[in-house]
Amino acid sequence: MTNADLEKIVDTSDEWIASRTGIRERRIANGMVTSDLAVIAATNALEMSGTAKDEIEMIILGTVTPDYRLPSAACVVQQKMGLNNAAAFDVVAACTGFINALSIASSYIENGNIKKALVIGVEKLSTFTNFKDRNTCVIFGDGAGAVVVSAEEGDRGIINSFIKSDGRYLKLLWSEVGGAANPYSESFDFNGTDKIMMNGSDIFKIAVKEMSNATLKVINDAGLTVDDISIVVPHQANIRIIESLAKRIKISMDKVFLNIAKYGNTSAASVPLALDEANREGRIKDGDYVVMVAFGGGLIWGATLVKW
Ligand code: ACO
């Protein structure tokens, strides 16, 4: 769906969307559900890493748009792919879902509890987007990305992770209706309260500050400096947030990966989608230090430092 397509639906313009967000188009997964997207990404990840299905001992799936309220989307993926040797569960951490899921996988592997985990970030946000609200509908898109995390000898891999949240800001980005607090009722006019509601400008300021802090924390905790980092793979929420982050941590935009123009904000799918494209484009070399960093509804944020 291009910006021109959205001009036909709400009072907006390609110029406004591109200049304020960096987004030119986003993907809408018509005729598919969240688990379908996840299965495609996960199948590619298993293939790319040469992993057999029965090696996967844990499936951790970050999403706020599962197929069903019950069971988890991870269990649906498990059933569809026949990953019968795994424990499967979802992580509800909005745009930080992949980072949180990765940190859990990393802990289980470091503790020696498991050897291989499948970590997925996936969203079908178009289902929960209010296409009457120009403040939100121009931003979001659908997508999925996945990685296999394995126990390996040597110094490469996930060096450290940092995750944090602040529930005081929960109403800056939320869906009010549809949960146990405000269940659906046939007689109620939801007026968009069951879709994504967002106070974008307040989130913007907190996002820049906390994404910068999280990035610096994982770098400094490892005894490194920003100069040691080859590439930052940030959550693709808004190009102006990403540029402000780069300025704040003093890293050149040449070292920051961007694909927001093609996908918009895909929440939990954003970081793995960007990581995969950066890798396929040859932007990441063996031994490079890579930082992934995200921010989302909760409010919630986190970063992961990887030696590739
Ligand atoms: N087209 C045209 N005009 C618009 C549009 C649009 N699509 N959307 C808003 N406007 C108007 C507003 O109505 C406002 O008009 P007014 O001044 O007459 O009231 C004006 O543009 C400016 O609005 P702001 O909200 O102040 O615009 P801002 O520069 O902050 O950009 C945006 C809005 C893009 C949402 C930005 O604030 C942002 O990216 N915020 C962060 C979003 C985010 O990161 N969310 C967290 C992750 S998502 C997750 O967790 C699922």
Short mmCIF file of C-alpha atoms and ligand atoms in Angstrom, two decimals:
data_model
loop_
_atom_site.label_atom_id
_atom_site.label_comp_id
_atom_site.label_asym_id
_atom_site.label_seq_id
_atom_site.Cartn_x
_atom_site.Cartn_y
_atom_site.Cartn_z
CA MET A 1 0.00 0.00 0.00
CA THR A 2 1.63 3.24 -1.16
CA ASN A 3 1.22 6.74 0.25
CA ALA A 4 -0.84 7.52 -2.86
CA ASP A 5 -3.23 4.69 -1.89
CA LEU A 6 -3.63 6.26 1.56
CA GLU A 7 -4.33 9.69 0.05
CA LYS A 8 -7.56 8.13 -1.26
CA ILE A 9 -8.61 6.94 2.20
CA VAL A 10 -7.68 9.74 4.63
CA ASP A 11 -6.78 13.44 4.47
CA THR A 12 -3.02 13.05 3.99
CA SER A 13 -0.33 13.42 1.34
CA ASP A 14 2.73 11.56 0.15
CA GLU A 15 4.74 14.70 0.98
CA TRP A 16 3.53 14.76 4.62
CA ILE A 17 4.05 11.04 5.21
CA ALA A 18 7.47 10.89 3.54
CA SER A 19 8.86 14.04 5.15
CA ARG A 20 7.47 13.33 8.67
CA THR A 21 8.13 9.58 8.80
CA GLY A 22 10.34 8.45 5.88
CA ILE A 23 7.65 5.94 4.84
CA ARG A 24 6.74 5.54 1.14
CA GLU A 25 4.91 2.23 1.23
CA ARG A 26 3.93 -0.56 3.62
CA ARG A 27 2.88 -4.18 3.14
CA ILE A 28 -0.69 -5.35 3.84
CA ALA A 29 -0.95 -9.13 4.19
CA ASN A 30 -4.39 -9.62 2.69
CA GLY A 31 -5.72 -13.16 2.98
CA MET A 32 -3.05 -14.19 5.47
CA VAL A 33 -2.98 -14.37 9.25
CA THR A 34 -0.08 -13.59 11.57
CA SER A 35 1.04 -17.22 11.86
CA ASP A 36 1.19 -17.54 8.04
CA LEU A 37 3.71 -14.69 7.91
CA ALA A 38 5.64 -16.18 10.83
CA VAL A 39 5.83 -19.61 9.20
CA ILE A 40 7.36 -18.14 6.01
CA ALA A 41 10.02 -16.26 7.98
CA ALA A 42 10.71 -19.21 10.30
CA THR A 43 10.97 -21.69 7.41
CA ASN A 44 13.53 -19.41 5.73
CA ALA A 45 15.49 -19.07 8.98
CA LEU A 46 15.66 -22.85 9.50
CA GLU A 47 16.78 -23.33 5.90
CA MET A 48 19.35 -20.53 5.99
CA SER A 49 20.89 -21.84 9.22
CA GLY A 50 20.71 -25.52 8.21
CA THR A 51 18.61 -26.38 11.26
CA ALA A 52 16.45 -29.51 11.42
CA LYS A 53 12.98 -29.12 12.88
CA ASP A 54 13.59 -31.42 15.86
CA GLU A 55 16.63 -29.35 16.92
CA ILE A 56 14.40 -26.41 17.87
CA GLU A 57 13.75 -26.61 21.62
CA MET A 58 12.06 -23.24 22.07
CA ILE A 59 9.90 -20.99 19.88
CA ILE A 60 9.63 -17.45 21.19
CA LEU A 61 7.40 -15.21 19.13
CA GLY A 62 7.07 -11.45 19.62
CA THR A 63 3.71 -10.05 18.53
CA VAL A 64 0.78 -7.90 19.61
CA THR A 65 -1.37 -9.31 16.82
CA PRO A 66 -1.70 -13.08 17.45
CA ASP A 67 -4.17 -15.12 15.39
CA TYR A 68 -6.22 -15.89 18.50
CA ARG A 69 -6.55 -14.56 22.04
CA LEU A 70 -5.81 -18.18 23.01
CA PRO A 71 -3.55 -20.08 22.32
CA SER A 72 -0.33 -18.21 21.53
CA ALA A 73 0.70 -17.57 17.93
CA ALA A 74 3.90 -19.48 18.78
CA CYS A 75 1.81 -22.63 19.37
CA VAL A 76 0.02 -22.10 16.05
CA VAL A 77 3.41 -21.80 14.30
CA GLN A 78 4.57 -24.93 16.14
CA GLN A 79 1.54 -26.85 14.88
CA LYS A 80 1.81 -25.55 11.30
CA MET A 81 5.56 -26.34 11.07
CA GLY A 82 5.58 -29.55 13.11
CA LEU A 83 8.23 -28.24 15.53
CA ASN A 84 7.21 -30.85 18.06
CA ASN A 85 10.34 -30.81 20.19
CA ALA A 86 9.88 -27.21 21.38
CA ALA A 87 8.33 -25.14 24.15
CA ALA A 88 6.42 -22.34 22.43
CA PHE A 89 5.15 -19.03 23.76
CA ASP A 90 4.50 -15.42 22.76
CA VAL A 91 6.10 -12.27 24.10
CA VAL A 92 3.80 -9.23 24.15
CA ALA A 93 6.23 -6.34 23.99
CA ALA A 94 4.99 -4.32 21.00
CA CYS A 95 7.84 -3.04 18.82
CA THR A 96 10.40 -4.42 21.29
CA GLY A 97 8.97 -7.96 21.01
CA PHE A 98 11.88 -9.34 19.00
CA ILE A 99 14.51 -7.84 21.33
CA ASN A 100 12.75 -9.23 24.42
CA ALA A 101 12.32 -12.64 22.75
CA LEU A 102 15.99 -12.68 21.76
CA SER A 103 17.09 -11.86 25.31
CA ILE A 104 15.02 -14.77 26.69
CA ALA A 105 16.45 -17.17 24.09
CA SER A 106 19.96 -15.97 24.86
CA SER A 107 19.48 -16.52 28.62
CA TYR A 108 18.14 -20.07 28.17
CA ILE A 109 21.06 -20.92 25.89
CA GLU A 110 23.69 -19.34 28.17
CA ASN A 111 22.26 -21.23 31.16
CA GLY A 112 22.71 -24.46 29.22
CA ASN A 113 18.98 -25.29 29.32
CA ILE A 114 18.57 -25.46 25.56
CA LYS A 115 20.82 -25.50 22.50
CA LYS A 116 18.64 -23.95 19.79
CA ALA A 117 15.76 -21.50 19.79
CA LEU A 118 13.64 -20.05 17.02
CA VAL A 119 12.96 -16.35 17.63
CA ILE A 120 10.27 -14.67 15.54
CA GLY A 121 9.03 -11.08 15.31
CA VAL A 122 5.75 -10.83 13.42
CA GLU A 123 2.75 -8.53 13.11
CA LYS A 124 -0.42 -8.25 11.13
CA LEU A 125 -1.01 -4.69 12.31
CA SER A 126 -3.36 -3.93 9.41
CA THR A 127 -6.06 -5.84 11.32
CA PHE A 128 -5.77 -3.45 14.27
CA THR A 129 -5.12 -0.24 12.36
CA ASN A 130 -7.87 2.36 12.23
CA PHE A 131 -7.96 3.36 8.57
CA LYS A 132 -10.06 6.40 9.52
CA ASP A 133 -7.27 7.82 11.72
CA ARG A 134 -4.55 9.55 9.69
CA ASN A 135 -2.36 9.84 12.81
CA THR A 136 -1.81 6.08 12.87
CA CYS A 137 -2.86 4.42 9.61
CA VAL A 138 -0.04 5.94 7.57
CA ILE A 139 2.59 4.47 9.88
CA PHE A 140 1.93 0.78 10.33
CA GLY A 141 2.50 -2.26 8.10
CA ASP A 142 2.57 -6.06 8.21
CA GLY A 143 5.67 -8.25 8.22
CA ALA A 144 7.70 -11.03 9.80
CA GLY A 145 11.32 -11.92 10.48
CA ALA A 146 12.98 -14.82 12.25
CA VAL A 147 16.36 -16.05 13.47
CA VAL A 148 17.73 -19.30 14.85
CA VAL A 149 19.80 -18.76 17.99
CA SER A 150 22.26 -21.57 18.76
CA ALA A 151 24.75 -22.51 21.47
CA GLU A 152 28.22 -22.21 19.92
CA GLU A 153 31.80 -22.15 21.18
CA GLY A 154 33.84 -18.97 20.63
CA ASP A 155 33.41 -15.26 21.16
CA ARG A 156 30.78 -14.56 18.51
CA GLY A 157 27.07 -14.22 19.24
CA ILE A 158 24.87 -12.22 21.58
CA ILE A 159 27.20 -10.26 23.87
CA ASN A 160 24.55 -8.62 26.03
CA SER A 161 20.97 -7.38 26.11
CA PHE A 162 19.09 -4.67 27.97
CA ILE A 163 15.29 -4.47 28.29
CA LYS A 164 13.18 -1.94 30.19
CA SER A 165 9.65 -0.56 30.32
CA ASP A 166 7.60 2.15 31.99
CA GLY A 167 3.90 1.35 32.44
CA ARG A 168 3.14 4.92 33.50
CA TYR A 169 3.02 5.72 29.79
CA LEU A 170 0.71 2.87 28.81
CA LYS A 171 -2.02 5.11 27.38
CA LEU A 172 0.34 6.78 24.91
CA LEU A 173 -0.05 3.72 22.68
CA TRP A 174 -2.84 1.26 23.32
CA SER A 175 -6.02 -0.49 22.23
CA GLU A 176 -8.63 0.19 24.90
CA VAL A 177 -11.37 -2.24 23.93
CA GLY A 178 -11.19 -5.99 23.37
CA GLY A 179 -9.39 -7.18 26.50
CA ALA A 180 -10.79 -8.24 29.89
CA ALA A 181 -11.05 -4.61 31.06
CA ASN A 182 -13.38 -3.64 28.22
CA PRO A 183 -14.64 -6.76 26.47
CA TYR A 184 -16.36 -6.53 23.10
CA SER A 185 -20.10 -5.93 23.26
CA GLU A 186 -22.32 -6.01 20.20
CA SER A 187 -24.22 -2.86 21.20
CA PHE A 188 -21.14 -0.66 21.77
CA ASP A 189 -19.84 1.84 19.20
CA PHE A 190 -16.09 1.25 19.47
CA ASN A 191 -15.26 4.35 17.44
CA GLY A 192 -11.72 3.10 16.91
CA THR A 193 -11.00 2.34 20.59
CA ASP A 194 -10.46 -1.33 19.70
CA LYS A 195 -7.76 -0.29 17.20
CA ILE A 196 -4.31 1.20 17.82
CA MET A 197 -4.50 4.63 19.48
CA MET A 198 -1.31 6.67 19.76
CA ASN A 199 0.05 9.97 21.03
CA GLY A 200 2.88 10.14 18.50
CA SER A 201 4.65 13.32 19.54
CA ASP A 202 4.97 12.35 23.24
CA ILE A 203 6.28 8.91 22.25
CA PHE A 204 8.75 10.49 19.83
CA LYS A 205 10.67 12.34 22.56
CA ILE A 206 10.82 9.37 24.95
CA ALA A 207 11.79 7.04 22.08
CA VAL A 208 14.82 9.11 21.10
CA LYS A 209 16.05 9.37 24.70
CA GLU A 210 15.53 5.74 25.71
CA MET A 211 16.71 4.18 22.43
CA SER A 212 19.91 6.22 22.75
CA ASN A 213 20.41 5.23 26.39
CA ALA A 214 19.74 1.55 25.66
CA THR A 215 22.17 1.55 22.71
CA LEU A 216 24.93 3.18 24.74
CA LYS A 217 24.28 0.86 27.68
CA VAL A 218 24.81 -2.39 25.75
CA ILE A 219 27.91 -0.93 24.09
CA ASN A 220 29.47 0.44 27.28
CA ASP A 221 28.56 -2.63 29.38
CA ALA A 222 30.66 -4.67 26.94
CA GLY A 223 33.62 -2.33 27.43
CA LEU A 224 33.22 -0.96 23.88
CA THR A 225 32.63 2.50 22.44
CA VAL A 226 30.34 3.67 19.64
CA ASP A 227 33.37 3.68 17.31
CA ASP A 228 33.59 -0.12 17.67
CA ILE A 229 30.09 -0.57 16.23
CA SER A 230 29.84 -1.47 12.54
CA ILE A 231 26.09 -1.11 12.20
CA VAL A 232 23.04 -0.14 14.24
CA VAL A 233 19.82 -1.89 13.23
CA PRO A 234 17.07 0.18 14.81
CA HIS A 235 13.33 -0.34 15.02
CA GLN A 236 11.95 1.38 11.92
CA ALA A 237 9.34 3.64 13.52
CA ASN A 238 10.17 7.03 12.06
CA ILE A 239 13.23 8.20 10.13
CA ARG A 240 13.38 11.34 12.28
CA ILE A 241 13.55 9.21 15.46
CA ILE A 242 16.38 7.18 13.91
CA GLU A 243 18.28 10.30 12.78
CA SER A 244 17.90 11.85 16.24
CA LEU A 245 19.17 8.62 17.80
CA ALA A 246 22.23 8.64 15.52
CA LYS A 247 22.95 12.28 16.36
CA ARG A 248 22.56 11.68 20.08
CA ILE A 249 24.91 8.69 20.24
CA LYS A 250 27.26 10.32 17.70
CA ILE A 251 27.22 7.67 14.99
CA SER A 252 27.18 8.41 11.27
CA MET A 253 23.94 7.57 9.43
CA ASP A 254 26.12 5.46 7.07
CA LYS A 255 26.32 2.99 9.96
CA VAL A 256 22.57 2.92 10.59
CA PHE A 257 20.40 0.54 8.59
CA LEU A 258 17.17 1.90 7.09
CA ASN A 259 14.34 0.15 5.26
CA ILE A 260 11.42 2.11 6.70
CA ALA A 261 10.55 3.53 3.25
CA LYS A 262 9.41 0.09 2.06
CA TYR A 263 7.71 -1.35 5.13
CA GLY A 264 6.69 1.40 7.56
CA ASN A 265 6.52 0.47 11.22
CA THR A 266 6.00 -3.30 11.48
CA SER A 267 6.35 -3.36 15.28
CA ALA A 268 7.93 -6.65 16.45
CA ALA A 269 8.81 -7.58 12.84
CA SER A 270 10.76 -4.40 12.23
CA VAL A 271 14.16 -5.31 13.71
CA PRO A 272 14.41 -8.86 12.26
CA LEU A 273 13.25 -7.59 8.84
CA ALA A 274 15.94 -4.91 8.93
CA LEU A 275 18.58 -7.33 10.25
CA ASP A 276 17.86 -9.80 7.45
CA GLU A 277 18.03 -7.13 4.74
CA ALA A 278 21.24 -5.68 6.18
CA ASN A 279 22.75 -9.17 6.16
CA ARG A 280 21.60 -10.03 2.64
CA GLU A 281 22.92 -6.69 1.36
CA GLY A 282 26.37 -7.57 2.73
CA ARG A 283 26.26 -4.75 5.28
CA ILE A 284 27.29 -7.12 8.10
CA LYS A 285 30.62 -8.97 8.06
CA ASP A 286 31.90 -11.76 10.33
CA GLY A 287 33.26 -10.28 13.55
CA ASP A 288 31.30 -7.00 13.23
CA TYR A 289 29.66 -5.56 16.30
CA VAL A 290 25.95 -5.02 15.58
CA VAL A 291 23.46 -3.24 17.84
CA MET A 292 19.74 -3.85 17.49
CA VAL A 293 17.52 -1.39 19.34
CA ALA A 294 13.76 -0.97 19.62
CA PHE A 295 11.04 1.02 21.32
CA GLY A 296 7.28 0.58 21.51
CA GLY A 297 3.94 0.54 23.30
CA GLY A 298 4.15 -0.09 27.04
CA LEU A 299 6.12 2.03 26.87
CA ILE A 300 8.93 -0.46 26.41
CA TRP A 301 12.45 -0.44 24.99
CA GLY A 302 15.57 -2.55 24.68
CA ALA A 303 18.80 -3.23 22.83
CA THR A 304 21.01 -6.21 21.97
CA LEU A 305 24.71 -6.20 21.13
CA VAL A 306 25.87 -8.99 18.84
CA LYS A 307 29.32 -9.95 17.60
CA TRP A 308 28.36 -11.29 14.14
N1 ACO B 1 -1.23 13.47 7.17
C1 ACO B 1 -1.30 14.81 7.28
N2 ACO B 1 -1.30 15.46 8.46
C2 ACO B 1 -1.20 14.69 9.57
C3 ACO B 1 -1.10 13.28 9.53
C4 ACO B 1 -1.13 12.68 8.27
N3 ACO B 1 -1.06 11.34 8.10
N4 ACO B 1 -1.01 12.81 10.79
C5 ACO B 1 -1.03 13.87 11.61
N5 ACO B 1 -1.14 15.01 10.88
C6 ACO B 1 -1.20 16.40 11.35
C7 ACO B 1 -1.71 16.48 12.77
O1 ACO B 1 -3.11 16.47 12.78
C8 ACO B 1 -1.12 17.80 13.21
O2 ACO B 1 -1.94 18.84 12.71
P1 ACO B 1 -2.25 20.13 13.61
O3 ACO B 1 -0.91 20.76 13.88
O4 ACO B 1 -3.16 20.91 12.74
O5 ACO B 1 -2.88 19.59 14.85
C9 ACO B 1 0.21 17.88 12.48
O6 ACO B 1 0.12 16.93 11.40
C10 ACO B 1 1.41 17.52 13.35
O7 ACO B 1 1.09 16.35 14.11
P2 ACO B 1 2.11 15.72 15.11
O8 ACO B 1 1.49 14.50 15.74
O9 ACO B 1 2.68 16.75 16.02
O10 ACO B 1 3.25 15.26 14.08
P3 ACO B 1 4.65 14.65 14.36
O11 ACO B 1 5.68 15.44 13.71
O12 ACO B 1 4.85 14.30 15.83
O13 ACO B 1 4.58 13.26 13.56
C11 ACO B 1 4.28 10.93 14.03
C12 ACO B 1 3.61 12.30 13.92
C13 ACO B 1 4.79 10.55 12.65
C14 ACO B 1 3.26 9.92 14.50
C15 ACO B 1 5.48 10.99 15.03
O14 ACO B 1 5.09 11.66 16.19
C16 ACO B 1 6.03 9.63 15.41
O15 ACO B 1 6.59 8.92 14.60
N6 ACO B 1 5.93 9.25 16.71
C17 ACO B 1 6.46 8.02 17.22
C18 ACO B 1 5.61 6.85 16.91
C19 ACO B 1 6.23 5.61 17.51
O16 ACO B 1 7.43 5.44 17.50
N7 ACO B 1 5.44 4.74 18.11
C20 ACO B 1 6.01 3.66 18.90
C21 ACO B 1 6.22 2.44 18.16
S1 ACO B 1 4.75 1.72 17.55
C22 ACO B 1 4.36 0.29 18.47
O17 ACO B 1 4.83 0.06 19.54
C23 ACO B 1 3.30 -0.64 17.88
#
